[in-house]
PDB file of C-alpha atoms in Angstrom:
ATOM      1  CA  UNK B 108     -48.557 -69.269  62.938  1.00  0.00           C
ATOM      2  CA  UNK B 109     -46.350 -69.522  59.795  1.00  0.00           C
ATOM      3  CA  UNK B 110     -46.078 -73.214  61.019  1.00  0.00           C
ATOM      4  CA  UNK B 111     -49.874 -73.849  60.513  1.00  0.00           C
ATOM      5  CA  UNK B 112     -49.835 -71.347  57.326  1.00  0.00           C
ATOM      6  CA  UNK B 113     -51.642 -68.576  58.795  1.00  0.00           C
ATOM      7  CA  UNK B 114     -50.156 -64.887  58.584  1.00  0.00           C
ATOM      8  CA  UNK B 115     -52.575 -62.533  57.972  1.00  0.00           C
ATOM      9  CA  UNK B 116     -51.748 -59.081  59.357  1.00  0.00           C
ATOM     10  CA  UNK B 117     -53.539 -58.567  63.134  1.00  0.00           C
ATOM     11  CA  UNK B 118     -53.585 -62.074  63.839  1.00  0.00           C
ATOM     12  CA  UNK B 119     -51.172 -61.865  66.761  1.00  0.00           C
ATOM     13  CA  UNK B 120     -53.431 -59.140  68.206  1.00  0.00           C
ATOM     14  CA  UNK B 121     -56.597 -61.352  67.614  1.00  0.00           C
ATOM     15  CA  UNK B 122     -54.905 -64.206  69.554  1.00  0.00           C
ATOM     16  CA  UNK B 123     -53.774 -62.407  72.218  1.00  0.00           C
ATOM     17  CA  UNK B 124     -57.487 -61.000  72.633  1.00  0.00           C
ATOM     18  CA  UNK B 125     -58.752 -64.398  72.478  1.00  0.00           C
ATOM     19  CA  UNK B 126     -56.151 -65.570  74.925  1.00  0.00           C
ATOM     20  CA  UNK B 127     -57.072 -62.999  77.657  1.00  0.00           C
ATOM     21  CA  UNK B 128     -60.768 -63.595  77.115  1.00  0.00           C
ATOM     22  CA  UNK B 129     -60.228 -67.340  77.608  1.00  0.00           C
ATOM     23  CA  UNK B 130     -57.703 -66.726  80.331  1.00  0.00           C
ATOM     24  CA  UNK B 131     -55.597 -69.392  78.243  1.00  0.00           C
ATOM     25  CA  UNK B 132     -52.119 -70.508  78.997  1.00  0.00           C
ATOM     26  CA  UNK B 133     -50.547 -70.505  75.633  1.00  0.00           C
ATOM     27  CA  UNK B 134     -47.675 -72.798  77.277  1.00  0.00           C
ATOM     28  CA  UNK B 135     -49.857 -75.618  76.954  1.00  0.00           C
ATOM     29  CA  UNK B 136     -50.427 -77.320  73.540  1.00  0.00           C
ATOM     30  CA  UNK B 137     -53.859 -78.188  74.609  1.00  0.00           C
ATOM     31  CA  UNK B 138     -54.480 -74.088  74.801  1.00  0.00           C
ATOM     32  CA  UNK B 139     -53.281 -73.553  71.621  1.00  0.00           C
ATOM     33  CA  UNK B 140     -55.252 -76.147  69.829  1.00  0.00           C
ATOM     34  CA  UNK B 141     -58.584 -74.767  71.303  1.00  0.00           C
ATOM     35  CA  UNK B 142     -57.439 -71.596  70.151  1.00  0.00           C
ATOM     36  CA  UNK B 143     -56.958 -72.749  66.593  1.00  0.00           C
ATOM     37  CA  UNK B 144     -60.137 -74.272  66.427  1.00  0.00           C
ATOM     38  CA  UNK B 145     -61.668 -71.235  67.285  1.00  0.00           C
ATOM     39  CA  UNK B 146     -59.777 -69.179  65.437  1.00  0.00           C
ATOM     40  CA  UNK B 147     -60.486 -71.333  62.074  1.00  0.00           C
ATOM     41  CA  UNK B 148     -64.709 -70.778  62.424  1.00  0.00           C
ATOM     42  CA  UNK B 149     -64.270 -67.214  63.363  1.00  0.00           C
ATOM     43  CA  UNK B 150     -62.236 -66.116  60.425  1.00  0.00           C
ATOM     44  CA  UNK B 151     -63.794 -68.812  58.116  1.00  0.00           C
ATOM     45  CA  UNK B 152     -60.173 -70.592  57.655  1.00  0.00           C
ATOM     46  CA  UNK B 153     -60.803 -74.439  56.624  1.00  0.00           C
ATOM     47  CA  UNK B 154     -56.482 -74.465  56.724  1.00  0.00           C
ATOM     48  CA  UNK B 155     -56.210 -73.742  60.421  1.00  0.00           C
ATOM     49  CA  UNK B 156     -59.191 -76.013  61.295  1.00  0.00           C
ATOM     50  CA  UNK B 157     -57.477 -79.057  59.939  1.00  0.00           C
ATOM     51  CA  UNK B 158     -55.139 -78.941  62.930  1.00  0.00           C
ATOM     52  CA  UNK B 159     -56.269 -81.291  65.395  1.00  0.00           C
ATOM     53  CA  UNK B 160     -55.297 -81.698  68.717  1.00  0.00           C
ATOM     54  CA  UNK B 161     -52.693 -84.511  68.262  1.00  0.00           C
ATOM     55  CA  UNK B 162     -50.710 -82.538  65.678  1.00  0.00           C
ATOM     56  CA  UNK B 163     -50.363 -79.728  68.394  1.00  0.00           C
ATOM     57  CA  UNK B 164     -49.290 -81.867  71.472  1.00  0.00           C
ATOM     58  CA  UNK B 165     -46.936 -83.823  68.588  1.00  0.00           C
ATOM     59  CA  UNK B 166     -45.347 -80.507  67.830  1.00  0.00           C
ATOM     60  CA  UNK B 167     -45.195 -79.311  71.498  1.00  0.00           C
ATOM     61  CA  UNK B 168     -43.269 -82.485  72.138  1.00  0.00           C
ATOM     62  CA  UNK B 169     -40.540 -81.863  69.442  1.00  0.00           C
ATOM     63  CA  UNK B 170     -40.566 -78.213  70.966  1.00  0.00           C
ATOM     64  CA  UNK B 171     -39.668 -79.436  74.379  1.00  0.00           C
ATOM     65  CA  UNK B 172     -37.230 -82.108  72.915  1.00  0.00           C
ATOM     66  CA  UNK B 173     -35.026 -79.129  71.012  1.00  0.00           C
ATOM     67  CA  UNK B 174     -34.987 -76.803  73.988  1.00  0.00           C
ATOM     68  CA  UNK B 175     -34.373 -79.697  76.315  1.00  0.00           C
ATOM     69  CA  UNK B 176     -31.246 -80.055  73.808  1.00  0.00           C
ATOM     70  CA  UNK B 177     -30.854 -76.423  74.262  1.00  0.00           C
ATOM     71  CA  UNK B 178     -30.830 -76.277  77.812  1.00  0.00           C
ATOM     72  CA  UNK B 179     -27.953 -79.170  77.977  1.00  0.00           C
ATOM     73  CA  UNK B 180     -25.645 -77.466  75.472  1.00  0.00           C
ATOM     74  CA  UNK B 181     -26.549 -73.959  77.388  1.00  0.00           C
ATOM     75  CA  UNK B 182     -27.438 -72.428  74.346  1.00  0.00           C
ATOM     76  CA  UNK B 183     -30.624 -70.101  74.075  1.00  0.00           C
ATOM     77  CA  UNK B 184     -33.080 -68.635  70.978  1.00  0.00           C
ATOM     78  CA  UNK B 185     -33.381 -65.062  69.693  1.00  0.00           C
ATOM     79  CA  UNK B 186     -36.670 -64.174  68.601  1.00  0.00           C
ATOM     80  CA  UNK B 187     -38.192 -61.330  67.001  1.00  0.00           C
ATOM     81  CA  UNK B 188     -39.374 -59.973  69.756  1.00  0.00           C
ATOM     82  CA  UNK B 189     -35.956 -60.128  71.526  1.00  0.00           C
ATOM     83  CA  UNK B 190     -33.761 -56.359  71.136  1.00  0.00           C
ATOM     84  CA  UNK B 191     -30.835 -58.074  69.632  1.00  0.00           C
ATOM     85  CA  UNK B 192     -33.125 -59.848  67.084  1.00  0.00           C
ATOM     86  CA  UNK B 193     -30.920 -58.964  63.660  1.00  0.00           C
ATOM     87  CA  UNK B 194     -33.493 -55.897  62.138  1.00  0.00           C
ATOM     88  CA  UNK B 195     -32.386 -56.900  58.580  1.00  0.00           C
ATOM     89  CA  UNK B 196     -34.389 -59.811  58.578  1.00  0.00           C
ATOM     90  CA  UNK B 197     -37.567 -57.731  59.070  1.00  0.00           C
ATOM     91  CA  UNK B 198     -36.027 -56.038  55.746  1.00  0.00           C
ATOM     92  CA  UNK B 199     -36.839 -59.040  53.675  1.00  0.00           C
ATOM     93  CA  UNK B 200     -40.704 -59.470  53.796  1.00  0.00           C
ATOM     94  CA  UNK B 201     -41.684 -62.578  52.527  1.00  0.00           C
ATOM     95  CA  UNK B 202     -40.128 -62.677  49.154  1.00  0.00           C
ATOM     96  CA  UNK B 203     -39.426 -66.075  47.047  1.00  0.00           C
ATOM     97  CA  UNK B 204     -35.858 -65.634  47.920  1.00  0.00           C
ATOM     98  CA  UNK B 205     -35.541 -66.120  51.406  1.00  0.00           C
ATOM     99  CA  UNK B 206     -38.296 -65.708  54.751  1.00  0.00           C
ATOM    100  CA  UNK B 207     -36.747 -64.125  57.417  1.00  0.00           C
ATOM    101  CA  UNK B 208     -35.921 -66.564  60.538  1.00  0.00           C
ATOM    102  CA  UNK B 209     -38.026 -67.128  63.145  1.00  0.00           C
ATOM    103  CA  UNK B 210     -35.830 -67.574  65.666  1.00  0.00           C
ATOM    104  CA  UNK B 211     -31.960 -67.647  65.633  1.00  0.00           C
ATOM    105  CA  UNK B 212     -30.369 -70.506  68.141  1.00  0.00           C
ATOM    106  CA  UNK B 213     -26.854 -68.997  69.823  1.00  0.00           C
ATOM    107  CA  UNK B 214     -24.534 -69.600  72.389  1.00  0.00           C
ATOM    108  CA  UNK B 215     -22.400 -67.241  73.812  1.00  0.00           C
ATOM    109  CA  UNK B 216     -22.622 -63.807  74.104  1.00  0.00           C
ATOM    110  CA  UNK B 217     -25.920 -62.435  72.105  1.00  0.00           C
ATOM    111  CA  UNK B 218     -25.472 -58.813  72.527  1.00  0.00           C
ATOM    112  CA  UNK B 219     -23.243 -59.370  70.038  1.00  0.00           C
ATOM    113  CA  UNK B 220     -25.426 -59.842  67.343  1.00  0.00           C
ATOM    114  CA  UNK B 221     -26.186 -55.921  67.417  1.00  0.00           C
ATOM    115  CA  UNK B 222     -22.748 -55.184  66.499  1.00  0.00           C
ATOM    116  CA  UNK B 223     -22.584 -56.980  63.130  1.00  0.00           C
ATOM    117  CA  UNK B 224     -22.146 -54.968  60.259  1.00  0.00           C
ATOM    118  CA  UNK B 225     -20.561 -56.952  57.621  1.00  0.00           C
ATOM    119  CA  UNK B 226     -21.285 -60.687  56.686  1.00  0.00           C
ATOM    120  CA  UNK B 227     -17.976 -62.166  55.160  1.00  0.00           C
ATOM    121  CA  UNK B 228     -18.592 -65.450  52.925  1.00  0.00           C
ATOM    122  CA  UNK B 229     -15.884 -67.026  51.514  1.00  0.00           C
ATOM    123  CA  UNK B 230     -14.905 -69.441  48.690  1.00  0.00           C
ATOM    124  CA  UNK B 231     -11.215 -71.189  47.216  1.00  0.00           C
ATOM    125  CA  UNK B 232     -10.951 -67.971  45.520  1.00  0.00           C
ATOM    126  CA  UNK B 233      -9.687 -66.067  49.330  1.00  0.00           C
ATOM    127  CA  UNK B 234      -5.997 -66.327  48.441  1.00  0.00           C
ATOM    128  CA  UNK B 235      -2.793 -64.813  49.964  1.00  0.00           C
ATOM    129  CA  UNK B 236      -3.586 -61.991  47.427  1.00  0.00           C
ATOM    130  CA  UNK B 237      -6.590 -60.825  49.447  1.00  0.00           C
ATOM    131  CA  UNK B 238      -4.907 -60.688  53.032  1.00  0.00           C
ATOM    132  CA  UNK B 239      -3.844 -56.857  52.818  1.00  0.00           C
ATOM    133  CA  UNK B 240      -7.546 -55.871  51.904  1.00  0.00           C
ATOM    134  CA  UNK B 241      -8.963 -58.073  54.312  1.00  0.00           C
ATOM    135  CA  UNK B 242      -6.830 -56.751  57.181  1.00  0.00           C
ATOM    136  CA  UNK B 243      -7.925 -53.466  56.323  1.00  0.00           C
ATOM    137  CA  UNK B 244     -11.763 -54.123  56.683  1.00  0.00           C
ATOM    138  CA  UNK B 245     -11.040 -56.207  59.844  1.00  0.00           C
ATOM    139  CA  UNK B 246      -9.280 -53.170  61.142  1.00  0.00           C
ATOM    140  CA  UNK B 247     -11.895 -50.254  59.820  1.00  0.00           C
ATOM    141  CA  UNK B 248     -14.553 -52.838  61.442  1.00  0.00           C
ATOM    142  CA  UNK B 249     -12.709 -52.605  64.593  1.00  0.00           C
ATOM    143  CA  UNK B 250     -12.325 -48.740  64.364  1.00  0.00           C
ATOM    144  CA  UNK B 251     -16.377 -48.215  64.181  1.00  0.00           C
ATOM    145  CA  UNK B 252     -16.725 -51.088  67.196  1.00  0.00           C
ATOM    146  CA  UNK B 253     -18.569 -53.322  64.933  1.00  0.00           C
ATOM    147  CA  UNK B 254     -18.295 -57.258  64.080  1.00  0.00           C
ATOM    148  CA  UNK B 255     -18.267 -59.310  60.883  1.00  0.00           C
ATOM    149  CA  UNK B 256     -20.071 -62.326  60.882  1.00  0.00           C
ATOM    150  CA  UNK B 257     -18.693 -65.171  59.412  1.00  0.00           C
ATOM    151  CA  UNK B 258     -20.691 -68.413  58.197  1.00  0.00           C
ATOM    152  CA  UNK B 259     -18.689 -71.428  58.307  1.00  0.00           C
ATOM    153  CA  UNK B 260     -19.553 -73.362  55.221  1.00  0.00           C
ATOM    154  CA  UNK B 261     -15.898 -74.594  54.358  1.00  0.00           C
ATOM    155  CA  UNK B 262     -12.419 -74.839  55.212  1.00  0.00           C
ATOM    156  CA  UNK B 263     -11.496 -71.433  53.759  1.00  0.00           C
ATOM    157  CA  UNK B 264     -13.388 -69.632  56.932  1.00  0.00           C
ATOM    158  CA  UNK B 265     -10.671 -71.015  59.282  1.00  0.00           C
ATOM    159  CA  UNK B 266      -8.036 -68.581  57.487  1.00  0.00           C
ATOM    160  CA  UNK B 267     -10.495 -65.705  57.920  1.00  0.00           C
ATOM    161  CA  UNK B 268     -11.306 -66.444  61.306  1.00  0.00           C
ATOM    162  CA  UNK B 269      -7.644 -66.471  62.415  1.00  0.00           C
ATOM    163  CA  UNK B 270      -7.164 -63.346  60.457  1.00  0.00           C
ATOM    164  CA  UNK B 271     -10.147 -61.285  62.662  1.00  0.00           C
ATOM    165  CA  UNK B 272      -8.327 -62.916  65.911  1.00  0.00           C
ATOM    166  CA  UNK B 273      -4.646 -62.040  64.801  1.00  0.00           C
ATOM    167  CA  UNK B 274      -6.393 -58.619  64.232  1.00  0.00           C
ATOM    168  CA  UNK B 275      -7.853 -58.537  67.600  1.00  0.00           C
ATOM    169  CA  UNK B 276     -11.248 -58.918  66.689  1.00  0.00           C
ATOM    170  CA  UNK B 277     -13.775 -61.585  67.779  1.00  0.00           C
ATOM    171  CA  UNK B 278     -16.330 -62.538  64.768  1.00  0.00           C
ATOM    172  CA  UNK B 279     -19.439 -63.976  65.291  1.00  0.00           C
ATOM    173  CA  UNK B 280     -20.013 -67.333  63.533  1.00  0.00           C
ATOM    174  CA  UNK B 281     -22.884 -68.340  61.709  1.00  0.00           C
ATOM    175  CA  UNK B 282     -23.292 -72.375  61.592  1.00  0.00           C
ATOM    176  CA  UNK B 283     -24.786 -74.416  58.964  1.00  0.00           C
ATOM    177  CA  UNK B 284     -27.143 -77.567  60.911  1.00  0.00           C
ATOM    178  CA  UNK B 285     -27.950 -77.528  64.302  1.00  0.00           C
ATOM    179  CA  UNK B 286     -25.183 -76.190  67.040  1.00  0.00           C
ATOM    180  CA  UNK B 287     -25.229 -79.453  68.403  1.00  0.00           C
ATOM    181  CA  UNK B 288     -24.140 -81.212  65.485  1.00  0.00           C
ATOM    182  CA  UNK B 289     -20.993 -78.938  65.877  1.00  0.00           C
ATOM    183  CA  UNK B 290     -20.697 -78.761  69.618  1.00  0.00           C
ATOM    184  CA  UNK B 291     -21.012 -82.523  70.441  1.00  0.00           C
ATOM    185  CA  UNK B 292     -19.067 -83.926  67.472  1.00  0.00           C
ATOM    186  CA  UNK B 293     -15.548 -84.820  68.929  1.00  0.00           C
ATOM    187  CA  UNK B 294     -14.489 -84.668  65.195  1.00  0.00           C
ATOM    188  CA  UNK B 295     -15.482 -81.507  63.968  1.00  0.00           C
ATOM    189  CA  UNK B 296     -13.150 -80.247  61.569  1.00  0.00           C
ATOM    190  CA  UNK B 297     -13.829 -76.533  63.201  1.00  0.00           C
ATOM    191  CA  UNK B 298     -13.306 -77.465  66.718  1.00  0.00           C
ATOM    192  CA  UNK B 299     -10.467 -75.133  67.284  1.00  0.00           C
ATOM    193  CA  UNK B 300     -11.938 -71.934  65.908  1.00  0.00           C
ATOM    194  CA  UNK B 301     -15.530 -72.560  67.975  1.00  0.00           C
ATOM    195  CA  UNK B 302     -13.563 -73.073  70.998  1.00  0.00           C
ATOM    196  CA  UNK B 303     -11.315 -70.032  70.514  1.00  0.00           C
ATOM    197  CA  UNK B 304     -14.624 -67.793  69.578  1.00  0.00           C
ATOM    198  CA  UNK B 305     -15.948 -68.939  73.055  1.00  0.00           C
ATOM    199  CA  UNK B 306     -13.444 -68.958  75.128  1.00  0.00           C
ATOM    200  CA  UNK B 307     -13.028 -64.917  73.499  1.00  0.00           C
ATOM    201  CA  UNK B 308     -16.638 -64.477  75.128  1.00  0.00           C
ATOM    202  CA  UNK B 309     -17.885 -64.641  71.315  1.00  0.00           C
ATOM    203  CA  UNK B 310     -21.222 -66.085  69.739  1.00  0.00           C
ATOM    204  CA  UNK B 311     -22.248 -68.799  68.059  1.00  0.00           C
ATOM    205  CA  UNK B 312     -25.851 -68.701  65.910  1.00  0.00           C
ATOM    206  CA  UNK B 313     -27.447 -70.809  63.664  1.00  0.00           C
ATOM    207  CA  UNK B 314     -30.989 -70.251  61.969  1.00  0.00           C
ATOM    208  CA  UNK B 315     -31.477 -74.050  62.617  1.00  0.00           C
ATOM    209  CA  UNK B 316     -32.866 -75.983  65.753  1.00  0.00           C
ATOM    210  CA  UNK B 317     -31.224 -78.622  67.263  1.00  0.00           C
ATOM    211  CA  UNK B 318     -30.973 -82.128  65.677  1.00  0.00           C
ATOM    212  CA  UNK B 319     -30.433 -80.225  61.892  1.00  0.00           C
ATOM    213  CA  UNK B 320     -27.649 -81.742  59.873  1.00  0.00           C
ATOM    214  CA  UNK B 321     -25.382 -80.285  57.887  1.00  0.00           C
ATOM    215  CA  UNK B 322     -26.110 -81.059  54.339  1.00  0.00           C
ATOM    216  CA  UNK B 323     -26.282 -78.803  50.892  1.00  0.00           C
ATOM    217  CA  UNK B 324     -29.615 -77.865  51.318  1.00  0.00           C
ATOM    218  CA  UNK B 325     -29.018 -76.667  54.950  1.00  0.00           C
ATOM    219  CA  UNK B 326     -25.589 -74.666  53.561  1.00  0.00           C
ATOM    220  CA  UNK B 327     -27.785 -73.413  51.102  1.00  0.00           C
ATOM    221  CA  UNK B 328     -30.397 -72.025  53.665  1.00  0.00           C
ATOM    222  CA  UNK B 329     -27.887 -70.495  55.706  1.00  0.00           C
ATOM    223  CA  UNK B 330     -26.150 -68.511  52.885  1.00  0.00           C
ATOM    224  CA  UNK B 331     -29.721 -67.283  52.195  1.00  0.00           C
ATOM    225  CA  UNK B 332     -29.773 -66.184  55.635  1.00  0.00           C
ATOM    226  CA  UNK B 333     -26.488 -63.981  55.748  1.00  0.00           C
ATOM    227  CA  UNK B 334     -27.982 -61.031  54.675  1.00  0.00           C
ATOM    228  CA  UNK B 335     -30.131 -60.977  57.554  1.00  0.00           C
ATOM    229  CA  UNK B 336     -27.694 -60.324  59.951  1.00  0.00           C
ATOM    230  CA  UNK B 337     -26.108 -57.454  58.582  1.00  0.00           C
ATOM    231  CA  UNK B 338     -27.182 -54.979  55.951  1.00  0.00           C
ATOM    232  CA  UNK B 339     -23.533 -55.206  54.060  1.00  0.00           C
ATOM    233  CA  UNK B 340     -22.163 -58.661  52.748  1.00  0.00           C
ATOM    234  CA  UNK B 341     -18.561 -59.003  51.416  1.00  0.00           C
ATOM    235  CA  UNK B 342     -18.256 -62.402  49.151  1.00  0.00           C
ATOM    236  CA  UNK B 343     -14.488 -63.388  47.929  1.00  0.00           C
ATOM    237  CA  UNK B 344     -16.073 -64.764  44.835  1.00  0.00           C
ATOM    238  CA  UNK B 345     -18.037 -63.182  42.168  1.00  0.00           C
ATOM    239  CA  UNK B 346     -20.216 -63.686  39.389  1.00  0.00           C
ATOM    240  CA  UNK B 347     -20.668 -62.399  35.718  1.00  0.00           C
ATOM    241  CA  UNK B 348     -24.091 -61.455  34.809  1.00  0.00           C
ATOM    242  CA  UNK B 349     -26.801 -63.959  34.466  1.00  0.00           C
ATOM    243  CA  UNK B 350     -24.917 -66.750  36.101  1.00  0.00           C
ATOM    244  CA  UNK B 351     -26.950 -67.786  39.658  1.00  0.00           C
ATOM    245  CA  UNK B 352     -25.961 -67.944  43.237  1.00  0.00           C
ATOM    246  CA  UNK B 353     -28.307 -68.017  46.022  1.00  0.00           C
ATOM    247  CA  UNK B 354     -26.468 -65.719  48.295  1.00  0.00           C
ATOM    248  CA  UNK B 355     -25.686 -63.201  45.479  1.00  0.00           C
ATOM    249  CA  UNK B 356     -30.009 -63.345  44.422  1.00  0.00           C
ATOM    250  CA  UNK B 357     -30.502 -63.115  48.294  1.00  0.00           C
ATOM    251  CA  UNK B 358     -28.793 -60.248  49.220  1.00  0.00           C
ATOM    252  CA  UNK B 359     -29.152 -58.022  46.064  1.00  0.00           C
ATOM    253  CA  UNK B 360     -33.301 -59.516  46.212  1.00  0.00           C
ATOM    254  CA  UNK B 361     -33.505 -57.709  49.518  1.00  0.00           C
ATOM    255  CA  UNK B 362     -31.647 -54.472  49.131  1.00  0.00           C
ATOM    256  CA  UNK B 363     -28.413 -55.686  51.235  1.00  0.00           C
ATOM    257  CA  UNK B 364     -25.007 -53.863  50.035  1.00  0.00           C
ATOM    258  CA  UNK B 365     -22.862 -56.552  48.310  1.00  0.00           C
ATOM    259  CA  UNK B 366     -19.106 -55.814  48.077  1.00  0.00           C
ATOM    260  CA  UNK B 367     -16.103 -57.993  46.027  1.00  0.00           C
ATOM    261  CA  UNK B 368     -12.832 -57.582  45.883  1.00  0.00           C
ATOM    262  CA  UNK B 369     -11.590 -56.153  42.679  1.00  0.00           C
ATOM    263  CA  UNK B 370      -8.821 -58.368  42.511  1.00  0.00           C
ATOM    264  CA  UNK B 371     -10.963 -61.281  42.186  1.00  0.00           C
ATOM    265  CA  UNK B 372     -12.908 -59.858  38.832  1.00  0.00           C
ATOM    266  CA  UNK B 373      -9.044 -58.926  37.268  1.00  0.00           C
ATOM    267  CA  UNK B 374      -7.722 -62.495  37.882  1.00  0.00           C
ATOM    268  CA  UNK B 375     -10.722 -64.621  37.485  1.00  0.00           C
ATOM    269  CA  UNK B 376     -12.433 -66.848  39.963  1.00  0.00           C
ATOM    270  CA  UNK B 377     -12.812 -70.401  40.718  1.00  0.00           C
ATOM    271  CA  UNK B 378     -16.051 -70.204  38.603  1.00  0.00           C
ATOM    272  CA  UNK B 379     -14.082 -69.441  35.525  1.00  0.00           C
ATOM    273  CA  UNK B 380     -10.799 -69.556  34.007  1.00  0.00           C
ATOM    274  CA  UNK B 381     -11.439 -66.185  32.177  1.00  0.00           C
ATOM    275  CA  UNK B 382     -11.678 -63.153  33.838  1.00  0.00           C
ATOM    276  CA  UNK B 383     -14.988 -62.212  34.650  1.00  0.00           C
ATOM    277  CA  UNK B 384     -17.204 -59.213  33.994  1.00  0.00           C
ATOM    278  CA  UNK B 385     -18.063 -56.628  36.536  1.00  0.00           C
ATOM    279  CA  UNK B 386     -21.464 -56.814  37.602  1.00  0.00           C
ATOM    280  CA  UNK B 387     -23.653 -53.278  38.093  1.00  0.00           C
ATOM    281  CA  UNK B 388     -24.889 -54.347  41.429  1.00  0.00           C
ATOM    282  CA  UNK B 389     -22.077 -54.648  43.671  1.00  0.00           C
ATOM    283  CA  UNK B 390     -19.200 -52.717  45.142  1.00  0.00           C
ATOM    284  CA  UNK B 391     -16.042 -53.440  43.971  1.00  0.00           C
ATOM    285  CA  UNK B 392     -12.966 -53.139  46.547  1.00  0.00           C
ATOM    286  CA  UNK B 393      -9.216 -52.221  45.812  1.00  0.00           C
ATOM    287  CA  UNK B 394      -6.508 -53.535  47.998  1.00  0.00           C
ATOM    288  CA  UNK B 395      -6.145 -50.679  50.924  1.00  0.00           C
ATOM    289  CA  UNK B 396      -9.656 -49.221  50.629  1.00  0.00           C
ATOM    290  CA  UNK B 397     -11.316 -47.776  53.806  1.00  0.00           C
ATOM    291  CA  UNK B 398     -14.685 -50.035  53.854  1.00  0.00           C
ATOM    292  CA  UNK B 399     -16.122 -48.089  56.839  1.00  0.00           C
ATOM    293  CA  UNK B 400     -17.276 -45.165  54.983  1.00  0.00           C
ATOM    294  CA  UNK B 401     -19.506 -47.276  52.899  1.00  0.00           C
ATOM    295  CA  UNK B 402     -20.864 -49.337  55.710  1.00  0.00           C
ATOM    296  CA  UNK B 403     -24.620 -48.505  55.995  1.00  0.00           C
TER     297      UNK B 403
END
């Protein structure tokens, strides 16, 4: 419904009633086209009336191509109607900072989505000094039967994934771009950790359909959706008041809990040569601090 520009409350109920009345098969794009024409007249929505049968059929063909690719890669989709769809996406609403992901494309054990309690985002500031804190956090997650989500957006992620696996916990990997770009590329720089996670009955997930290539806008979109997979986010970089960052803004705007290692503040970050002042909207973690008690 969002794709065709219609998101009024109650629309799904009305569509379902119309489908039952007309005995329509919604797996057929032509039925969807008929439904949109009818509904535009009933609800007086000119925008829907402009959705022609050809446009619907073309869109259906694109969807079929995408699902054929998913079948080939043995991937599946998780929608808001599935029990393992991340509940935090429902908290997003429709704010300017980030829209909820309509579906997540997954390969592996989708039930692991229910165990994610913390998203971990790393940058070049992820250094040797963070190892003891990181291992403590990972062990804490393991103790409560929870998992971390790691967005694979830079080479520091490989090190963090190794930390997790060395501690006996298999993280869920969030990939920018479509899964086909990662799984079909023989020269993929993350092939080793992808294979290790898959061999350990783990999970790869993306908010992008097949055919989407990794780019700066796609990486930004991925980071915007990080908070949707868990109510908590830990970032291995921080910002002083007034600095802008898409992931910070998305998480805080949607009332997610944000953690930052305290030593990054005292030593400065890759974003500044000087120590960064503490923000009031994040929780700062010290070495040896047990995170479990803070997790929602």
